[in-house]
């Protein structure tokens, strides 16, 4: 370092400063992205259900635990035209509706069955291998009935909802979490 020319020392110092600035920028962008994801996930959590990431982890772990010789079911529920509900009644009332729907869904399901809210109006239900295909169909029918029940807003405004529901069975419709969820989405649309 003592034998280094002043020009080379300045260039080296500039390079180090630029490298530090670039690394700081990428760390900041990564931190903001993680913070945004955390806020999104926190905003869709409703009492009685697990988060999207917790559901994904649970499914992945369950697949590795049970292998391909066993079966389990996933149920995908999409509340129809929910964006119109938000536009008509606002975010606050839409959130109340989601809370009511969540309570109704949880009321139909046994404790061993887990539910997650994936997006504003999308829920995924995990039914472990103790429940067979006919159980998945029966619980889906009961959930559909609960969603179809009238919800009262503002004390006097009745809203009737409908939903689209699809069912996927492991390993028939996918051998990992991503392929199962893709099968559910494809079946729903």
PDB file of C-alpha atoms in Angstrom:
ATOM      1  CA  UNK A   1       0.000   0.000   0.000  1.00  0.00           C
ATOM      2  CA  UNK A   2       2.874   2.415   0.751  1.00  0.00           C
ATOM      3  CA  UNK A   3       4.354   2.018  -2.731  1.00  0.00           C
ATOM      4  CA  UNK A   4       1.009   2.659  -4.461  1.00  0.00           C
ATOM      5  CA  UNK A   5       0.736   5.731  -6.695  1.00  0.00           C
ATOM      6  CA  UNK A   6      -1.770   8.399  -5.605  1.00  0.00           C
ATOM      7  CA  UNK A   7      -3.770   7.925  -8.823  1.00  0.00           C
ATOM      8  CA  UNK A   8      -4.134   4.189  -8.237  1.00  0.00           C
ATOM      9  CA  UNK A   9      -5.129   4.809  -4.611  1.00  0.00           C
ATOM     10  CA  UNK A  10      -7.871   7.244  -5.717  1.00  0.00           C
ATOM     11  CA  UNK A  11      -9.177   4.784  -8.340  1.00  0.00           C
ATOM     12  CA  UNK A  12      -9.179   1.955  -5.803  1.00  0.00           C
ATOM     13  CA  UNK A  13     -11.001   4.140  -3.276  1.00  0.00           C
ATOM     14  CA  UNK A  14     -13.614   5.167  -5.882  1.00  0.00           C
ATOM     15  CA  UNK A  15     -14.133   1.524  -6.849  1.00  0.00           C
ATOM     16  CA  UNK A  16     -14.657   0.542  -3.215  1.00  0.00           C
ATOM     17  CA  UNK A  17     -17.125   3.403  -2.689  1.00  0.00           C
ATOM     18  CA  UNK A  18     -19.115   2.454  -5.801  1.00  0.00           C
ATOM     19  CA  UNK A  19     -19.134  -1.235  -4.824  1.00  0.00           C
ATOM     20  CA  UNK A  20     -20.355  -0.308  -1.339  1.00  0.00           C
ATOM     21  CA  UNK A  21     -23.084   1.936  -2.787  1.00  0.00           C
ATOM     22  CA  UNK A  22     -24.275  -0.807  -5.190  1.00  0.00           C
ATOM     23  CA  UNK A  23     -24.322  -3.426  -2.422  1.00  0.00           C
ATOM     24  CA  UNK A  24     -26.208  -1.023  -0.140  1.00  0.00           C
ATOM     25  CA  UNK A  25     -28.759  -0.349  -2.875  1.00  0.00           C
ATOM     26  CA  UNK A  26     -29.417  -4.059  -3.467  1.00  0.00           C
ATOM     27  CA  UNK A  27     -29.712  -4.706   0.277  1.00  0.00           C
ATOM     28  CA  UNK A  28     -32.201  -1.844   0.564  1.00  0.00           C
ATOM     29  CA  UNK A  29     -34.276  -3.092  -2.398  1.00  0.00           C
ATOM     30  CA  UNK A  30     -34.314  -6.619  -0.932  1.00  0.00           C
ATOM     31  CA  UNK A  31     -35.342  -5.282   2.478  1.00  0.00           C
ATOM     32  CA  UNK A  32     -38.183  -3.193   0.962  1.00  0.00           C
ATOM     33  CA  UNK A  33     -39.417  -6.206  -1.021  1.00  0.00           C
ATOM     34  CA  UNK A  34     -39.428  -8.387   2.111  1.00  0.00           C
ATOM     35  CA  UNK A  35     -41.212  -5.654   4.064  1.00  0.00           C
ATOM     36  CA  UNK A  36     -43.852  -5.309   1.326  1.00  0.00           C
ATOM     37  CA  UNK A  37     -44.449  -9.085   1.245  1.00  0.00           C
ATOM     38  CA  UNK A  38     -44.774  -9.135   5.047  1.00  0.00           C
ATOM     39  CA  UNK A  39     -47.299  -6.265   4.962  1.00  0.00           C
ATOM     40  CA  UNK A  40     -49.318  -7.976   2.215  1.00  0.00           C
ATOM     41  CA  UNK A  41     -49.418 -11.238   4.131  1.00  0.00           C
ATOM     42  CA  UNK A  42     -50.284  -9.487   7.390  1.00  0.00           C
ATOM     43  CA  UNK A  43     -53.118  -7.568   5.719  1.00  0.00           C
ATOM     44  CA  UNK A  44     -54.860 -10.745   4.528  1.00  0.00           C
ATOM     45  CA  UNK A  45     -54.628 -12.647   7.798  1.00  0.00           C
ATOM     46  CA  UNK A  46     -57.959 -13.226   9.453  1.00  0.00           C
ATOM     47  CA  UNK A  47     -58.514 -14.950  12.776  1.00  0.00           C
ATOM     48  CA  UNK A  48     -58.949 -18.702  12.447  1.00  0.00           C
ATOM     49  CA  UNK A  49     -56.837 -19.231   9.352  1.00  0.00           C
ATOM     50  CA  UNK A  50     -53.133 -19.557   8.598  1.00  0.00           C
ATOM     51  CA  UNK A  51     -51.018 -17.473   6.246  1.00  0.00           C
ATOM     52  CA  UNK A  52     -50.292 -18.325   2.634  1.00  0.00           C
ATOM     53  CA  UNK A  53     -46.629 -19.027   3.354  1.00  0.00           C
ATOM     54  CA  UNK A  54     -47.549 -21.222   6.337  1.00  0.00           C
ATOM     55  CA  UNK A  55     -49.952 -23.191   4.118  1.00  0.00           C
ATOM     56  CA  UNK A  56     -47.328 -23.614   1.382  1.00  0.00           C
ATOM     57  CA  UNK A  57     -44.786 -24.823   3.942  1.00  0.00           C
ATOM     58  CA  UNK A  58     -47.285 -27.180   5.542  1.00  0.00           C
ATOM     59  CA  UNK A  59     -48.215 -28.762   2.198  1.00  0.00           C
ATOM     60  CA  UNK A  60     -44.560 -29.147   1.193  1.00  0.00           C
ATOM     61  CA  UNK A  61     -43.675 -30.751   4.523  1.00  0.00           C
ATOM     62  CA  UNK A  62     -46.710 -33.029   4.382  1.00  0.00           C
ATOM     63  CA  UNK A  63     -45.784 -34.231   0.886  1.00  0.00           C
ATOM     64  CA  UNK A  64     -42.254 -35.092   2.020  1.00  0.00           C
ATOM     65  CA  UNK A  65     -43.655 -36.891   5.071  1.00  0.00           C
ATOM     66  CA  UNK A  66     -46.342 -39.040   3.414  1.00  0.00           C
ATOM     67  CA  UNK A  67     -44.694 -39.917   0.105  1.00  0.00           C
ATOM     68  CA  UNK A  68     -46.554 -40.715  -3.119  1.00  0.00           C
ATOM     69  CA  UNK A  69     -48.457 -43.726  -1.787  1.00  0.00           C
ATOM     70  CA  UNK A  70     -50.910 -41.626   0.237  1.00  0.00           C
ATOM     71  CA  UNK A  71     -53.452 -39.024  -0.780  1.00  0.00           C
ATOM     72  CA  UNK A  72     -54.666 -35.681   0.535  1.00  0.00           C
ATOM     73  CA  UNK A  73     -56.949 -32.976  -0.822  1.00  0.00           C
ATOM     74  CA  UNK A  74     -56.747 -29.250  -1.450  1.00  0.00           C
ATOM     75  CA  UNK A  75     -59.845 -27.132  -1.962  1.00  0.00           C
ATOM     76  CA  UNK A  76     -59.584 -23.772  -3.739  1.00  0.00           C
ATOM     77  CA  UNK A  77     -62.315 -21.211  -3.081  1.00  0.00           C
ATOM     78  CA  UNK A  78     -62.628 -18.001  -5.101  1.00  0.00           C
ATOM     79  CA  UNK A  79     -65.363 -15.559  -4.093  1.00  0.00           C
ATOM     80  CA  UNK A  80     -66.987 -14.442  -7.351  1.00  0.00           C
ATOM     81  CA  UNK A  81     -66.929 -10.731  -8.284  1.00  0.00           C
ATOM     82  CA  UNK A  82     -65.358  -9.697  -4.986  1.00  0.00           C
ATOM     83  CA  UNK A  83     -63.658  -6.683  -6.576  1.00  0.00           C
ATOM     84  CA  UNK A  84     -67.161  -5.365  -7.362  1.00  0.00           C
ATOM     85  CA  UNK A  85     -68.085  -5.811  -3.684  1.00  0.00           C
ATOM     86  CA  UNK A  86     -65.028  -3.744  -2.692  1.00  0.00           C
ATOM     87  CA  UNK A  87     -65.953  -1.020  -5.183  1.00  0.00           C
ATOM     88  CA  UNK A  88     -69.589  -0.928  -4.083  1.00  0.00           C
ATOM     89  CA  UNK A  89     -69.132  -1.115  -0.302  1.00  0.00           C
ATOM     90  CA  UNK A  90     -65.512  -0.132   0.335  1.00  0.00           C
ATOM     91  CA  UNK A  91     -62.525  -1.862   1.892  1.00  0.00           C
ATOM     92  CA  UNK A  92     -63.854  -1.709   5.458  1.00  0.00           C
ATOM     93  CA  UNK A  93     -67.124  -3.507   4.692  1.00  0.00           C
ATOM     94  CA  UNK A  94     -65.350  -5.962   2.367  1.00  0.00           C
ATOM     95  CA  UNK A  95     -63.028  -6.864   5.236  1.00  0.00           C
ATOM     96  CA  UNK A  96     -66.049  -7.473   7.485  1.00  0.00           C
ATOM     97  CA  UNK A  97     -67.491  -9.747   4.803  1.00  0.00           C
ATOM     98  CA  UNK A  98     -64.238 -11.721   4.590  1.00  0.00           C
ATOM     99  CA  UNK A  99     -64.235 -12.109   8.379  1.00  0.00           C
ATOM    100  CA  UNK A 100     -67.803 -13.444   8.282  1.00  0.00           C
ATOM    101  CA  UNK A 101     -66.979 -15.799   5.414  1.00  0.00           C
ATOM    102  CA  UNK A 102     -63.886 -17.019   7.268  1.00  0.00           C
ATOM    103  CA  UNK A 103     -65.928 -17.785  10.395  1.00  0.00           C
ATOM    104  CA  UNK A 104     -68.464 -19.658   8.309  1.00  0.00           C
ATOM    105  CA  UNK A 105     -65.761 -21.692   6.568  1.00  0.00           C
ATOM    106  CA  UNK A 106     -64.016 -22.521   9.868  1.00  0.00           C
ATOM    107  CA  UNK A 107     -67.381 -23.490  11.360  1.00  0.00           C
ATOM    108  CA  UNK A 108     -67.846 -26.198   8.733  1.00  0.00           C
ATOM    109  CA  UNK A 109     -64.335 -27.666   8.945  1.00  0.00           C
ATOM    110  CA  UNK A 110     -62.902 -30.032  11.558  1.00  0.00           C
ATOM    111  CA  UNK A 111     -59.818 -28.882  13.513  1.00  0.00           C
ATOM    112  CA  UNK A 112     -57.475 -31.169  11.541  1.00  0.00           C
ATOM    113  CA  UNK A 113     -58.352 -29.306   8.349  1.00  0.00           C
ATOM    114  CA  UNK A 114     -56.432 -26.067   7.798  1.00  0.00           C
ATOM    115  CA  UNK A 115     -57.587 -23.005   5.889  1.00  0.00           C
ATOM    116  CA  UNK A 116     -55.509 -20.163   4.443  1.00  0.00           C
ATOM    117  CA  UNK A 117     -56.433 -16.908   2.795  1.00  0.00           C
ATOM    118  CA  UNK A 118     -54.234 -16.653  -0.285  1.00  0.00           C
ATOM    119  CA  UNK A 119     -55.480 -13.342  -1.674  1.00  0.00           C
ATOM    120  CA  UNK A 120     -58.346 -10.911  -1.091  1.00  0.00           C
ATOM    121  CA  UNK A 121     -61.028 -13.376  -2.112  1.00  0.00           C
ATOM    122  CA  UNK A 122     -59.178 -16.676  -2.447  1.00  0.00           C
ATOM    123  CA  UNK A 123     -58.971 -19.370   0.212  1.00  0.00           C
ATOM    124  CA  UNK A 124     -57.199 -22.730   0.143  1.00  0.00           C
ATOM    125  CA  UNK A 125     -58.278 -25.600   2.383  1.00  0.00           C
ATOM    126  CA  UNK A 126     -55.873 -28.446   3.257  1.00  0.00           C
ATOM    127  CA  UNK A 127     -57.439 -31.812   4.087  1.00  0.00           C
ATOM    128  CA  UNK A 128     -54.922 -34.405   5.344  1.00  0.00           C
ATOM    129  CA  UNK A 129     -55.024 -38.049   4.304  1.00  0.00           C
ATOM    130  CA  UNK A 130     -57.503 -38.914   7.079  1.00  0.00           C
ATOM    131  CA  UNK A 131     -60.146 -37.346   4.820  1.00  0.00           C
ATOM    132  CA  UNK A 132     -60.938 -39.055   1.524  1.00  0.00           C
ATOM    133  CA  UNK A 133     -62.170 -37.636  -1.767  1.00  0.00           C
ATOM    134  CA  UNK A 134     -65.835 -37.854  -0.781  1.00  0.00           C
ATOM    135  CA  UNK A 135     -65.060 -35.845   2.390  1.00  0.00           C
ATOM    136  CA  UNK A 136     -63.453 -33.125   0.252  1.00  0.00           C
ATOM    137  CA  UNK A 137     -66.531 -32.970  -1.966  1.00  0.00           C
ATOM    138  CA  UNK A 138     -68.877 -32.905   1.037  1.00  0.00           C
ATOM    139  CA  UNK A 139     -66.954 -30.139   2.846  1.00  0.00           C
ATOM    140  CA  UNK A 140     -66.792 -28.151  -0.404  1.00  0.00           C
ATOM    141  CA  UNK A 141     -70.567 -28.411  -0.718  1.00  0.00           C
ATOM    142  CA  UNK A 142     -71.011 -27.227   2.890  1.00  0.00           C
ATOM    143  CA  UNK A 143     -68.600 -24.331   2.331  1.00  0.00           C
ATOM    144  CA  UNK A 144     -70.499 -23.355  -0.820  1.00  0.00           C
ATOM    145  CA  UNK A 145     -73.750 -23.310   1.182  1.00  0.00           C
ATOM    146  CA  UNK A 146     -72.160 -21.102   3.848  1.00  0.00           C
ATOM    147  CA  UNK A 147     -70.806 -18.635   1.296  1.00  0.00           C
ATOM    148  CA  UNK A 148     -74.194 -18.507  -0.444  1.00  0.00           C
ATOM    149  CA  UNK A 149     -75.937 -17.470   2.789  1.00  0.00           C
ATOM    150  CA  UNK A 150     -76.888 -13.790   2.834  1.00  0.00           C
ATOM    151  CA  UNK A 151     -74.506 -11.371   4.546  1.00  0.00           C
ATOM    152  CA  UNK A 152     -75.990  -8.200   5.994  1.00  0.00           C
ATOM    153  CA  UNK A 153     -74.011  -4.970   5.779  1.00  0.00           C
ATOM    154  CA  UNK A 154     -74.784  -1.572   7.259  1.00  0.00           C
ATOM    155  CA  UNK A 155     -77.489  -3.227   9.346  1.00  0.00           C
ATOM    156  CA  UNK A 156     -79.954  -3.521   6.473  1.00  0.00           C
ATOM    157  CA  UNK A 157     -78.198  -4.237   3.172  1.00  0.00           C
ATOM    158  CA  UNK A 158     -78.255  -7.906   2.207  1.00  0.00           C
ATOM    159  CA  UNK A 159     -75.507  -9.220  -0.047  1.00  0.00           C
ATOM    160  CA  UNK A 160     -75.642 -12.615  -1.720  1.00  0.00           C
ATOM    161  CA  UNK A 161     -72.300 -14.089  -2.689  1.00  0.00           C
ATOM    162  CA  UNK A 162     -71.332 -16.980  -4.900  1.00  0.00           C
ATOM    163  CA  UNK A 163     -68.031 -18.738  -5.247  1.00  0.00           C
ATOM    164  CA  UNK A 164     -66.085 -20.989  -7.557  1.00  0.00           C
ATOM    165  CA  UNK A 165     -64.625 -24.050  -5.872  1.00  0.00           C
ATOM    166  CA  UNK A 166     -62.158 -26.592  -7.210  1.00  0.00           C
ATOM    167  CA  UNK A 167     -60.579 -29.656  -5.626  1.00  0.00           C
ATOM    168  CA  UNK A 168     -57.166 -31.219  -6.275  1.00  0.00           C
ATOM    169  CA  UNK A 169     -55.957 -34.565  -4.983  1.00  0.00           C
ATOM    170  CA  UNK A 170     -52.329 -35.389  -4.293  1.00  0.00           C
ATOM    171  CA  UNK A 171     -50.604 -37.046  -6.192  1.00  0.00           C
ATOM    172  CA  UNK A 172     -53.263 -37.316  -8.936  1.00  0.00           C
ATOM    173  CA  UNK A 173     -53.309 -33.586  -9.779  1.00  0.00           C
ATOM    174  CA  UNK A 174     -49.755 -32.674  -8.836  1.00  0.00           C
ATOM    175  CA  UNK A 175     -46.697 -34.007  -7.067  1.00  0.00           C
ATOM    176  CA  UNK A 176     -45.632 -30.768  -5.370  1.00  0.00           C
ATOM    177  CA  UNK A 177     -47.244 -27.677  -3.877  1.00  0.00           C
ATOM    178  CA  UNK A 178     -46.835 -25.524  -6.978  1.00  0.00           C
ATOM    179  CA  UNK A 179     -48.319 -28.072  -9.387  1.00  0.00           C
ATOM    180  CA  UNK A 180     -51.253 -28.749  -7.043  1.00  0.00           C
ATOM    181  CA  UNK A 181     -52.046 -25.040  -6.763  1.00  0.00           C
ATOM    182  CA  UNK A 182     -51.713 -24.632 -10.536  1.00  0.00           C
ATOM    183  CA  UNK A 183     -54.164 -27.529 -11.020  1.00  0.00           C
ATOM    184  CA  UNK A 184     -56.613 -25.831  -8.655  1.00  0.00           C
ATOM    185  CA  UNK A 185     -56.370 -22.504 -10.480  1.00  0.00           C
ATOM    186  CA  UNK A 186     -56.727 -24.156 -13.875  1.00  0.00           C
ATOM    187  CA  UNK A 187     -59.799 -26.076 -12.736  1.00  0.00           C
ATOM    188  CA  UNK A 188     -61.340 -22.901 -11.342  1.00  0.00           C
ATOM    189  CA  UNK A 189     -60.954 -20.763 -14.472  1.00  0.00           C
TER     190      UNK A 189
END
